[in-house]
CSV table of C-alpha atoms in Angstrom, one decimal:
chain,number,residue,atom,x,y,z
F,1,UNK,CA,380.9,175.7,-38.8
F,2,UNK,CA,379.9,172.3,-38.7
F,3,UNK,CA,376.6,170.8,-41.5
F,4,UNK,CA,373.6,171.7,-40.0
F,5,UNK,CA,370.0,169.2,-41.0
F,6,UNK,CA,370.1,171.5,-43.9
F,7,UNK,CA,373.1,170.6,-45.4
F,8,UNK,CA,373.7,166.6,-44.8
F,9,UNK,CA,372.4,163.3,-43.0
F,10,UNK,CA,375.5,163.2,-41.1
F,11,UNK,CA,374.8,167.3,-39.7
F,12,UNK,CA,371.3,165.9,-38.6
F,13,UNK,CA,372.4,162.9,-37.0
F,14,UNK,CA,371.3,160.4,-38.7
F,15,UNK,CA,374.9,158.5,-39.9
F,16,UNK,CA,379.0,158.7,-39.1
F,17,UNK,CA,377.8,160.1,-35.4
F,18,UNK,CA,379.1,158.8,-32.3
F,19,UNK,CA,377.7,159.2,-29.5
F,20,UNK,CA,378.1,162.4,-27.2
F,21,UNK,CA,379.6,162.2,-23.6
F,22,UNK,CA,376.5,164.4,-22.3
F,23,UNK,CA,375.6,160.4,-20.5
F,24,UNK,CA,379.0,162.0,-18.1
F,25,UNK,CA,376.4,164.5,-16.3
F,26,UNK,CA,374.0,162.4,-15.6
F,27,UNK,CA,373.1,161.0,-12.0
F,28,UNK,CA,373.7,157.0,-11.6
F,29,UNK,CA,369.9,156.6,-11.7
F,30,UNK,CA,367.2,158.5,-13.6
F,31,UNK,CA,363.8,158.3,-13.8
F,32,UNK,CA,362.1,157.9,-17.1
F,33,UNK,CA,359.3,159.0,-18.2
F,34,UNK,CA,356.5,157.3,-19.4
F,35,UNK,CA,353.4,159.1,-20.7
F,36,UNK,CA,351.3,155.9,-21.3
F,37,UNK,CA,351.5,155.1,-17.6
F,38,UNK,CA,347.9,155.7,-16.1
F,39,UNK,CA,350.2,156.1,-12.6
F,40,UNK,CA,351.7,159.2,-14.5
F,41,UNK,CA,348.2,160.2,-16.6
F,42,UNK,CA,346.5,160.5,-12.6
F,43,UNK,CA,349.7,162.7,-11.2
F,44,UNK,CA,349.1,165.0,-14.5
F,45,UNK,CA,345.2,165.4,-14.5
F,46,UNK,CA,344.4,168.8,-12.8
F,47,UNK,CA,344.7,170.7,-16.9
F,48,UNK,CA,341.6,168.2,-17.6
F,49,UNK,CA,340.0,169.0,-14.4
F,50,UNK,CA,340.6,172.7,-14.5
F,51,UNK,CA,338.9,172.3,-18.2
F,52,UNK,CA,336.2,170.4,-16.6
F,53,UNK,CA,334.9,172.5,-13.4
F,54,UNK,CA,337.4,175.8,-13.8
F,55,UNK,CA,340.7,176.7,-14.0
F,56,UNK,CA,341.2,177.9,-10.2
F,57,UNK,CA,344.9,179.0,-11.3
F,58,UNK,CA,344.3,183.0,-11.5
F,59,UNK,CA,343.5,183.2,-8.5
F,60,UNK,CA,346.1,180.6,-7.1
F,61,UNK,CA,348.9,183.0,-8.8
F,62,UNK,CA,347.3,186.5,-8.0
F,63,UNK,CA,347.7,185.2,-4.6
F,64,UNK,CA,351.6,184.5,-5.5
F,65,UNK,CA,351.7,187.2,-6.6
F,66,UNK,CA,350.4,189.3,-4.0
F,67,UNK,CA,352.2,187.4,-1.3
F,68,UNK,CA,355.7,188.1,-3.5
F,69,UNK,CA,354.9,191.9,-3.2
F,70,UNK,CA,354.2,191.5,0.7
F,71,UNK,CA,357.6,189.9,0.7
F,72,UNK,CA,359.1,193.7,-1.2
F,73,UNK,CA,359.4,192.8,-4.8
F,74,UNK,CA,358.8,195.4,-7.0
F,75,UNK,CA,355.5,196.7,-8.1
F,76,UNK,CA,355.7,197.0,-11.5
F,77,UNK,CA,357.5,193.6,-11.6
F,78,UNK,CA,360.4,194.6,-13.5
F,79,UNK,CA,364.0,193.2,-13.2
F,80,UNK,CA,366.5,195.8,-14.3
F,81,UNK,CA,369.2,194.9,-15.4
F,82,UNK,CA,372.8,197.2,-16.1
F,83,UNK,CA,374.0,195.0,-18.9
F,84,UNK,CA,375.4,197.4,-21.8
F,85,UNK,CA,373.7,197.7,-24.9
F,86,UNK,CA,375.0,195.0,-27.0
F,87,UNK,CA,374.7,191.6,-25.1
F,88,UNK,CA,373.5,188.5,-25.4
F,89,UNK,CA,371.0,185.6,-24.0
F,90,UNK,CA,370.0,182.3,-24.4
F,91,UNK,CA,366.2,180.2,-24.6
F,92,UNK,CA,365.8,176.9,-23.9
F,93,UNK,CA,362.1,175.4,-23.5
F,94,UNK,CA,360.0,172.5,-22.3
F,95,UNK,CA,363.2,171.2,-20.7
F,96,UNK,CA,363.1,169.0,-17.4
F,97,UNK,CA,362.3,165.0,-18.1
F,98,UNK,CA,365.6,164.4,-16.5
F,99,UNK,CA,366.7,161.4,-18.8
F,100,UNK,CA,368.8,161.4,-21.2
F,101,UNK,CA,367.4,164.3,-24.5
F,102,UNK,CA,367.7,166.7,-21.7
F,103,UNK,CA,371.4,165.7,-20.9
F,104,UNK,CA,371.9,166.0,-24.7
F,105,UNK,CA,371.1,169.4,-24.8
F,106,UNK,CA,373.2,170.5,-22.6
F,107,UNK,CA,376.6,170.0,-23.8
F,108,UNK,CA,375.8,171.9,-26.9
F,109,UNK,CA,374.2,174.7,-25.1
F,110,UNK,CA,376.9,175.5,-22.6
F,111,UNK,CA,379.1,176.0,-26.0
F,112,UNK,CA,377.2,178.4,-27.9
F,113,UNK,CA,376.2,180.4,-24.2
F,114,UNK,CA,379.2,181.4,-23.9
F,115,UNK,CA,379.6,185.7,-22.9
F,116,UNK,CA,375.7,185.6,-22.5
F,117,UNK,CA,374.5,187.4,-19.5
F,118,UNK,CA,371.4,184.9,-18.5
F,119,UNK,CA,369.3,182.3,-19.7
F,120,UNK,CA,365.3,182.1,-20.0
F,121,UNK,CA,363.9,178.5,-19.5
F,122,UNK,CA,360.6,178.8,-21.2
F,123,UNK,CA,357.4,177.1,-20.2
F,124,UNK,CA,357.3,173.3,-18.0
F,125,UNK,CA,360.6,173.8,-16.4
F,126,UNK,CA,359.9,170.6,-14.7
F,127,UNK,CA,358.2,167.2,-15.7
F,128,UNK,CA,356.1,165.5,-14.8
F,129,UNK,CA,354.2,167.7,-12.1
F,130,UNK,CA,357.3,169.8,-11.2
F,131,UNK,CA,357.8,168.5,-7.6
F,132,UNK,CA,359.9,170.9,-5.9
F,133,UNK,CA,361.9,167.2,-5.4
F,134,UNK,CA,362.6,167.0,-9.1
F,135,UNK,CA,363.8,169.5,-9.3
F,136,UNK,CA,367.9,168.4,-8.5
F,137,UNK,CA,368.1,166.0,-11.7
F,138,UNK,CA,365.6,168.3,-14.4
F,139,UNK,CA,367.2,171.6,-13.2
F,140,UNK,CA,370.5,172.3,-11.1
F,141,UNK,CA,371.9,169.3,-11.9
F,142,UNK,CA,372.2,169.8,-15.8
F,143,UNK,CA,372.9,173.9,-16.1
F,144,UNK,CA,375.1,174.0,-12.7
F,145,UNK,CA,377.7,175.3,-15.4
F,146,UNK,CA,375.8,177.5,-16.8
F,147,UNK,CA,377.5,180.4,-14.9
F,148,UNK,CA,374.7,183.5,-15.2
F,149,UNK,CA,371.3,183.7,-14.1
F,150,UNK,CA,368.5,181.7,-15.6
F,151,UNK,CA,364.9,183.2,-14.7
F,152,UNK,CA,361.6,181.3,-15.5
F,153,UNK,CA,358.2,181.0,-17.2
F,154,UNK,CA,356.5,177.7,-15.9
F,155,UNK,CA,354.0,176.2,-17.8
F,156,UNK,CA,351.2,173.6,-17.9
F,157,UNK,CA,353.3,171.1,-15.8
F,158,UNK,CA,354.8,173.3,-14.0
F,159,UNK,CA,351.7,174.4,-12.3
F,160,UNK,CA,349.7,170.9,-11.9
F,161,UNK,CA,351.1,170.6,-8.2
F,162,UNK,CA,349.8,175.0,-7.9
F,163,UNK,CA,352.8,176.3,-8.8
F,164,UNK,CA,354.6,176.3,-4.8
F,165,UNK,CA,358.0,175.1,-5.9
F,166,UNK,CA,358.5,176.8,-8.8
F,167,UNK,CA,358.6,179.8,-6.5
F,168,UNK,CA,360.5,178.5,-3.9
F,169,UNK,CA,363.3,177.5,-7.0
F,170,UNK,CA,362.6,181.4,-9.3
F,171,UNK,CA,361.0,183.8,-6.4
F,172,UNK,CA,362.4,183.5,-3.4
F,173,UNK,CA,361.3,180.7,-0.1
F,174,UNK,CA,357.9,181.9,1.0
F,175,UNK,CA,355.4,180.0,3.6
F,176,UNK,CA,352.5,178.0,2.0
F,177,UNK,CA,349.4,180.0,0.8
F,178,UNK,CA,347.2,179.6,3.6
F,179,UNK,CA,344.2,177.0,2.4
F,180,UNK,CA,341.5,178.9,1.1
F,181,UNK,CA,337.7,178.4,1.9
F,182,UNK,CA,336.2,175.5,1.0
F,183,UNK,CA,334.1,175.5,-1.7
F,184,UNK,CA,330.2,175.3,-1.5
F,185,UNK,CA,328.9,171.4,-1.1
F,186,UNK,CA,326.6,170.9,-4.5
F,187,UNK,CA,329.1,172.7,-6.7
F,188,UNK,CA,332.0,172.6,-10.0
F,189,UNK,CA,334.8,173.6,-7.5
F,190,UNK,CA,334.2,171.5,-4.7
F,191,UNK,CA,334.2,168.3,-6.8
F,192,UNK,CA,337.4,169.0,-8.8
F,193,UNK,CA,339.1,170.3,-5.4
F,194,UNK,CA,338.3,166.4,-4.3
F,195,UNK,CA,339.9,165.6,-7.1
F,196,UNK,CA,343.1,168.0,-7.5
F,197,UNK,CA,346.6,166.2,-7.6
F,198,UNK,CA,348.5,168.2,-4.5
F,199,UNK,CA,352.2,168.4,-3.4
F,200,UNK,CA,353.4,165.3,-1.4
F,201,UNK,CA,353.6,166.1,2.6
F,202,UNK,CA,357.2,166.0,2.5
F,203,UNK,CA,357.7,167.2,-0.9
F,204,UNK,CA,361.4,169.5,-1.2
F,205,UNK,CA,363.0,168.1,1.8
F,206,UNK,CA,365.9,167.4,-1.0
F,207,UNK,CA,366.2,170.8,-2.5
F,208,UNK,CA,368.8,172.8,-0.1
F,209,UNK,CA,370.7,170.7,-1.4
F,210,UNK,CA,370.2,170.4,-4.6
F,211,UNK,CA,370.5,173.9,-4.8
F,212,UNK,CA,374.1,173.9,-3.7
F,213,UNK,CA,375.3,173.2,-7.7
F,214,UNK,CA,374.2,176.8,-8.7
F,215,UNK,CA,374.9,178.1,-5.5
F,216,UNK,CA,378.1,180.8,-7.2
F,217,UNK,CA,377.2,184.0,-7.2
F,218,UNK,CA,376.8,185.0,-10.8
F,219,UNK,CA,374.0,182.4,-11.3
F,220,UNK,CA,372.1,183.9,-8.4
F,221,UNK,CA,368.9,185.8,-9.9
F,222,UNK,CA,365.5,186.7,-7.8
F,223,UNK,CA,362.2,187.2,-10.2
F,224,UNK,CA,358.9,189.4,-8.9
F,225,UNK,CA,356.6,186.4,-10.0
F,226,UNK,CA,355.8,184.0,-12.5
F,227,UNK,CA,355.6,186.7,-14.8
F,228,UNK,CA,357.4,189.3,-14.7
F,229,UNK,CA,359.8,191.6,-17.1
F,230,UNK,CA,363.4,192.3,-17.8
F,231,UNK,CA,364.5,195.9,-19.0
F,232,UNK,CA,368.4,195.5,-20.8
F,233,UNK,CA,370.4,196.8,-22.7
F,234,UNK,CA,367.9,198.4,-25.6
F,235,UNK,CA,365.5,195.7,-25.0
F,236,UNK,CA,362.3,195.0,-23.1
F,237,UNK,CA,362.2,191.1,-22.5
F,238,UNK,CA,358.4,190.5,-20.8
F,239,UNK,CA,357.5,186.6,-19.7
F,240,UNK,CA,354.3,185.9,-19.6
F,241,UNK,CA,352.1,183.1,-17.7
F,242,UNK,CA,349.8,180.8,-19.7
F,243,UNK,CA,348.8,178.3,-16.7
F,244,UNK,CA,346.7,175.3,-16.5
F,245,UNK,CA,344.8,176.0,-20.2
F,246,UNK,CA,347.2,178.6,-22.0
F,247,UNK,CA,345.1,181.8,-21.0
F,248,UNK,CA,345.6,184.5,-19.4
F,249,UNK,CA,344.0,186.0,-15.9
F,250,UNK,CA,342.6,189.5,-15.7
F,251,UNK,CA,345.2,190.9,-13.8
F,252,UNK,CA,347.8,189.9,-15.6
F,253,UNK,CA,346.4,191.0,-18.6
F,254,UNK,CA,346.1,194.6,-17.2
F,255,UNK,CA,349.8,194.6,-16.5
F,256,UNK,CA,350.8,193.5,-19.7
F,257,UNK,CA,349.2,195.8,-21.1
F,258,UNK,CA,350.9,198.6,-19.1
F,259,UNK,CA,354.3,196.9,-19.4
F,260,UNK,CA,353.3,197.0,-23.6
F,261,UNK,CA,353.4,200.5,-23.6
F,262,UNK,CA,355.5,202.9,-25.2
F,263,UNK,CA,358.5,202.4,-28.2
F,264,UNK,CA,361.5,200.3,-26.3
F,265,UNK,CA,361.3,197.8,-28.4
F,266,UNK,CA,360.1,194.0,-27.2
F,267,UNK,CA,360.3,190.7,-27.5
F,268,UNK,CA,357.5,188.8,-25.1
F,269,UNK,CA,358.5,185.1,-23.8
F,270,UNK,CA,355.4,182.3,-23.7
F,271,UNK,CA,354.2,179.3,-22.6
F,272,UNK,CA,351.6,178.7,-25.1
F,273,UNK,CA,353.2,179.9,-28.8
F,274,UNK,CA,350.8,182.1,-31.0
F,275,UNK,CA,351.8,180.9,-34.0
F,276,UNK,CA,352.3,177.2,-34.2
F,277,UNK,CA,351.7,174.2,-36.4
F,278,UNK,CA,350.3,176.0,-39.6
F,279,UNK,CA,347.9,178.1,-36.7
F,280,UNK,CA,347.2,181.7,-35.5
F,281,UNK,CA,346.5,180.7,-31.3
F,282,UNK,CA,346.1,184.1,-29.9
F,283,UNK,CA,346.1,183.3,-26.4
F,284,UNK,CA,343.0,184.4,-25.0
F,285,UNK,CA,342.6,187.3,-22.0
F,286,UNK,CA,340.0,187.4,-19.3
F,287,UNK,CA,337.9,190.0,-19.7
F,288,UNK,CA,338.2,190.5,-23.4
F,289,UNK,CA,341.3,190.3,-26.3
F,290,UNK,CA,344.2,188.2,-27.0
F,291,UNK,CA,347.8,188.3,-26.0
F,292,UNK,CA,348.5,188.8,-30.2
F,293,UNK,CA,346.2,191.5,-29.8
F,294,UNK,CA,348.7,193.4,-27.5
F,295,UNK,CA,352.1,192.5,-29.6
F,296,UNK,CA,351.5,193.2,-33.1
F,297,UNK,CA,349.7,196.9,-31.6
F,298,UNK,CA,352.3,199.4,-34.0
F,299,UNK,CA,352.7,201.7,-31.1
F,300,UNK,CA,353.7,198.9,-28.3
F,301,UNK,CA,356.9,197.8,-31.2
F,302,UNK,CA,357.5,193.5,-30.3
F,303,UNK,CA,359.7,192.5,-32.4
F,304,UNK,CA,359.6,188.7,-31.6
F,305,UNK,CA,357.5,186.5,-29.5
F,306,UNK,CA,358.9,182.7,-28.4
F,307,UNK,CA,356.6,180.2,-27.1
F,308,UNK,CA,357.9,177.3,-25.5
F,309,UNK,CA,355.1,173.8,-24.4
F,310,UNK,CA,355.3,172.3,-27.9
F,311,UNK,CA,358.6,170.6,-27.9
F,312,UNK,CA,360.2,171.9,-31.6
F,313,UNK,CA,361.4,174.4,-33.1
F,314,UNK,CA,358.9,176.8,-35.8
F,315,UNK,CA,359.8,180.2,-37.2
F,316,UNK,CA,356.7,182.6,-38.5
F,317,UNK,CA,357.7,185.8,-40.2
F,318,UNK,CA,354.7,187.6,-39.8
F,319,UNK,CA,354.3,191.2,-41.9
F,320,UNK,CA,351.7,193.5,-40.1
F,321,UNK,CA,350.3,195.9,-41.5
F,322,UNK,CA,352.2,198.7,-40.6
F,323,UNK,CA,354.8,196.9,-42.8
F,324,UNK,CA,356.7,195.5,-40.1
F,325,UNK,CA,358.0,191.9,-39.4
F,326,UNK,CA,357.5,190.1,-36.4
F,327,UNK,CA,359.2,187.3,-35.8
F,328,UNK,CA,356.7,184.6,-34.1
F,329,UNK,CA,358.9,181.8,-33.0
F,330,UNK,CA,358.0,178.0,-31.4
F,331,UNK,CA,361.2,176.9,-29.3
F,332,UNK,CA,360.2,173.6,-26.7
F,333,UNK,CA,363.1,171.6,-28.2
F,334,UNK,CA,365.0,171.9,-24.6
F,335,UNK,CA,364.8,167.9,-23.9
F,336,UNK,CA,361.4,166.7,-23.9
F,337,UNK,CA,359.9,164.0,-25.9
F,338,UNK,CA,359.6,165.6,-29.5
F,339,UNK,CA,357.2,167.7,-31.1
F,340,UNK,CA,356.1,166.0,-34.4
F,341,UNK,CA,356.6,168.4,-37.3
F,342,UNK,CA,355.5,166.4,-40.3
F,343,UNK,CA,352.2,166.2,-39.4
F,344,UNK,CA,352.2,170.3,-40.1
F,345,UNK,CA,351.1,171.0,-43.5
F,346,UNK,CA,352.1,173.0,-46.5
F,347,UNK,CA,352.3,176.5,-44.3
F,348,UNK,CA,349.9,179.2,-45.4
F,349,UNK,CA,348.7,181.8,-42.3
F,350,UNK,CA,348.5,185.5,-42.3
F,351,UNK,CA,351.1,185.8,-44.8
F,352,UNK,CA,353.3,183.3,-43.9
F,353,UNK,CA,353.9,180.8,-46.9
F,354,UNK,CA,355.8,177.8,-46.8
F,355,UNK,CA,358.8,179.6,-48.7
F,356,UNK,CA,358.8,181.4,-45.3
F,357,UNK,CA,358.4,179.0,-42.4
F,358,UNK,CA,361.4,177.0,-41.0
F,359,UNK,CA,360.8,174.3,-38.9
F,360,UNK,CA,363.4,171.8,-36.3
F,361,UNK,CA,363.4,168.9,-37.1
F,362,UNK,CA,363.1,169.1,-40.4
F,363,UNK,CA,359.2,167.7,-41.4
F,364,UNK,CA,361.4,164.4,-43.7
F,365,UNK,CA,363.5,164.4,-40.1
F,366,UNK,CA,360.6,163.5,-37.9
F,367,UNK,CA,358.8,161.3,-40.4
F,368,UNK,CA,361.8,159.1,-40.5
F,369,UNK,CA,361.8,159.2,-36.8
F,370,UNK,CA,359.1,158.0,-35.6
F,371,UNK,CA,358.7,155.5,-38.5
F,372,UNK,CA,361.6,153.8,-37.2
F,373,UNK,CA,360.7,154.2,-33.8
F,374,UNK,CA,357.1,152.7,-34.0
F,375,UNK,CA,358.5,150.1,-36.4
F,376,UNK,CA,360.5,148.9,-33.6
F,377,UNK,CA,357.4,149.0,-31.5
F,378,UNK,CA,354.9,147.3,-33.4
F,379,UNK,CA,357.7,144.8,-34.5
F,380,UNK,CA,357.5,145.6,-38.7
F,381,UNK,CA,360.6,147.0,-38.8
F,382,UNK,CA,361.2,146.0,-42.7
F,383,UNK,CA,357.4,147.5,-43.4
F,384,UNK,CA,357.4,150.3,-41.8
F,385,UNK,CA,360.6,151.9,-41.3
F,386,UNK,CA,362.0,154.5,-43.6
F,387,UNK,CA,365.0,155.7,-44.7
F,388,UNK,CA,365.7,159.6,-44.4
F,389,UNK,CA,365.6,160.0,-48.0
F,390,UNK,CA,362.4,158.4,-48.1
F,391,UNK,CA,361.1,160.0,-45.3
F,392,UNK,CA,362.3,163.6,-47.0
F,393,UNK,CA,360.8,162.5,-51.0
F,394,UNK,CA,357.5,161.9,-49.9
F,395,UNK,CA,357.4,165.0,-47.7
F,396,UNK,CA,358.2,166.8,-50.7
F,397,UNK,CA,355.6,164.8,-52.9
F,398,UNK,CA,352.4,165.5,-50.6
F,399,UNK,CA,353.5,168.8,-49.1
F,400,UNK,CA,354.6,170.4,-52.9
F,401,UNK,CA,357.6,171.5,-51.8
F,402,UNK,CA,361.6,170.3,-53.1
F,403,UNK,CA,363.5,168.8,-50.8
F,404,UNK,CA,364.9,170.7,-48.2
F,405,UNK,CA,368.2,168.8,-48.0
F,406,UNK,CA,370.5,168.9,-50.3
F,407,UNK,CA,369.1,165.8,-52.6
F,408,UNK,CA,371.6,161.9,-52.8
F,409,UNK,CA,370.5,160.0,-55.1
F,410,UNK,CA,367.2,159.7,-56.9
F,411,UNK,CA,364.3,158.0,-54.3
F,412,UNK,CA,361.4,156.4,-56.4
F,413,UNK,CA,358.5,156.9,-53.7
F,414,UNK,CA,356.5,154.1,-54.2
F,415,UNK,CA,352.7,152.6,-52.7
F,416,UNK,CA,354.2,152.0,-49.4
F,417,UNK,CA,356.6,155.0,-48.8
F,418,UNK,CA,352.9,156.8,-49.3
F,419,UNK,CA,350.6,154.2,-47.4
F,420,UNK,CA,353.5,155.0,-44.4
F,421,UNK,CA,353.3,158.4,-45.3
F,422,UNK,CA,349.4,158.6,-44.5
F,423,UNK,CA,349.5,156.5,-41.7
F,424,UNK,CA,351.9,157.7,-39.5
F,425,UNK,CA,350.0,161.9,-40.6
F,426,UNK,CA,352.6,163.7,-42.7
F,427,UNK,CA,350.7,166.8,-44.0
F,428,UNK,CA,349.6,167.9,-47.4
F,429,UNK,CA,348.6,171.0,-49.4
F,430,UNK,CA,345.9,173.1,-48.3
F,431,UNK,CA,343.9,172.0,-51.6
F,432,UNK,CA,344.3,168.2,-50.9
F,433,UNK,CA,343.5,168.7,-47.4
F,434,UNK,CA,340.1,166.7,-46.2
F,435,UNK,CA,338.0,167.5,-42.5
F,436,UNK,CA,340.2,164.4,-41.1
F,437,UNK,CA,343.7,165.7,-41.1
F,438,UNK,CA,343.5,168.5,-38.1
F,439,UNK,CA,342.0,165.5,-36.0
F,440,UNK,CA,345.3,163.7,-37.0
F,441,UNK,CA,347.8,166.0,-36.1
F,442,UNK,CA,346.0,166.3,-32.5
F,443,UNK,CA,345.9,163.2,-32.6
F,444,UNK,CA,349.8,163.0,-32.6
F,445,UNK,CA,350.6,165.7,-30.5
F,446,UNK,CA,348.1,164.7,-27.7
F,447,UNK,CA,349.0,160.4,-27.7
F,448,UNK,CA,351.4,159.6,-30.1
F,449,UNK,CA,354.2,162.5,-29.9
F,450,UNK,CA,354.3,162.1,-25.7
F,451,UNK,CA,354.9,158.6,-26.3
F,452,UNK,CA,357.8,159.4,-29.0
F,453,UNK,CA,361.1,159.8,-26.1
F,454,UNK,CA,363.7,157.2,-27.1
F,455,UNK,CA,367.3,156.9,-25.3
F,456,UNK,CA,369.8,156.9,-28.0
F,457,UNK,CA,370.2,159.5,-31.0
F,458,UNK,CA,369.4,161.6,-32.9
F,459,UNK,CA,367.2,163.5,-30.6
F,460,UNK,CA,366.2,166.2,-32.7
F,461,UNK,CA,366.7,168.9,-29.4
F,462,UNK,CA,367.4,172.8,-29.4
F,463,UNK,CA,367.4,176.4,-27.7
F,464,UNK,CA,367.9,179.5,-29.0
F,465,UNK,CA,370.8,182.3,-28.1
F,466,UNK,CA,369.8,185.6,-29.0
F,467,UNK,CA,372.9,188.3,-29.9
F,468,UNK,CA,371.5,191.9,-29.3
F,469,UNK,CA,373.2,195.1,-30.1
F,470,UNK,CA,371.3,198.3,-30.1
F,471,UNK,CA,370.1,198.5,-34.4
F,472,UNK,CA,369.4,194.3,-33.7
F,473,UNK,CA,368.7,191.6,-32.6
F,474,UNK,CA,370.2,188.3,-34.5
F,475,UNK,CA,368.6,185.1,-33.2
F,476,UNK,CA,369.5,181.7,-33.3
F,477,UNK,CA,368.4,178.1,-33.4
F,478,UNK,CA,370.7,175.5,-32.2
F,479,UNK,CA,370.5,171.7,-32.8
F,480,UNK,CA,371.3,168.9,-30.3
F,481,UNK,CA,371.4,165.9,-31.3
F,482,UNK,CA,372.7,163.3,-28.3
F,483,UNK,CA,376.0,163.0,-31.2
F,484,UNK,CA,379.6,164.0,-30.6
F,485,UNK,CA,380.7,166.3,-33.7
F,486,UNK,CA,377.0,168.3,-32.5
F,487,UNK,CA,377.7,168.5,-28.7
F,488,UNK,CA,381.6,169.9,-29.6
F,489,UNK,CA,380.1,172.4,-32.7
F,490,UNK,CA,376.5,172.8,-32.4
F,491,UNK,CA,375.2,173.5,-36.3
F,492,UNK,CA,372.3,176.1,-36.5
F,493,UNK,CA,369.4,175.2,-38.1
F,494,UNK,CA,368.2,178.5,-38.7
F,495,UNK,CA,369.3,182.3,-38.1
F,496,UNK,CA,367.6,185.5,-38.6
F,497,UNK,CA,368.0,188.9,-37.6
F,498,UNK,CA,366.0,191.7,-37.1
F,499,UNK,CA,366.1,194.9,-37.0
F,500,UNK,CA,364.9,197.5,-33.8
F,501,UNK,CA,365.2,200.8,-35.7
């Protein structure tokens, strides 16, 4: 097994590395997404409009689901597969930017996924707005050599064009929904409708050509809608659609309660993680209750809840009142820009302490990545850039934890290093937090992280493989750095065995 980032700097992809062969998979021309481009932000405006003027996705989702039911989709939205009691599947989240970081994941993904029965894309299949014409280079081409079916749940970016392209690709071709009656003239809904971003008139003309890249019989899958359940082997895998604002409508909430009943072990796949950045985000359901209420209820027997949307890996083993441990996982590092982990404070949530918590990239690697990035952009490399050992040392000091990676030569943490760690929002111990720390993390998530795309390794991407037996599920997080060594032998950054009994 190759070294991981927890073992060596080489395993993290920092030194002694040759660029991988992933660029050979890419098209001759790729779109470079810039989240600082006003045109990009304007195209992706629907999330803001929904928060200001009311969220229409619940109503749209209900119409899409009704359309699929009328076309013959199962009423319970359960996909029944014939996999044996021992099988494996992949989970990869937030993939589709179509550039170097996405394609850098593919070689390792194909190696680690050998023998798996299917894969699940967890949130944000296509950036920036889920357009049908983007599926060729951002879905069909990168995963054309994965031989098994791929199921998906949408993220907020897939909803920026009312989910039409997602439904065509994953749920079967259907005519566009008929237009709804115009809202009242002087209403919030009317203003939202006037500003709403919609697909281009001829979007999707290249979709048939793109489908040919994944046209083998074994690659085909049809799901009953944007949310679904898969019964396979000894487990039920449930995928939910959290829409534009990370919530569930009442109809989907009632369905989730129904399919969660019974003693069969269950795994949730969601577009909005329930634990992230040291906090619990339970995901409200219209009409009352939360997704986390359903997942943590002992009678429903969930063993894991895996969410995309945040572009890194995190794991929180939460011990419940009945004595079970439920693994809450963030897995959104499948190709999009990297969300920082160095801003995560020392973890203390729901009984999970820093010693229980796992993340990738390591906080020190995240801090070194951002310091070098902004050192280049501000033309202040000599002042701004931290080495990975300096970054690891200052993170350990601020959080009061031992260095995660095996220490090399001792590093003296200077005033410059401390100043840069503070400027870049490095987390701290709970007793040292100030009220301004929370906005710093939010600013990183909303502004700095989306501008962090680079086109040279290490990329710090990741994906999951889950191996299921009647007794347990083994969950492994694999790294993809963009370097040749990690392509040939993807390192395991985290591993946990989850009992089913």
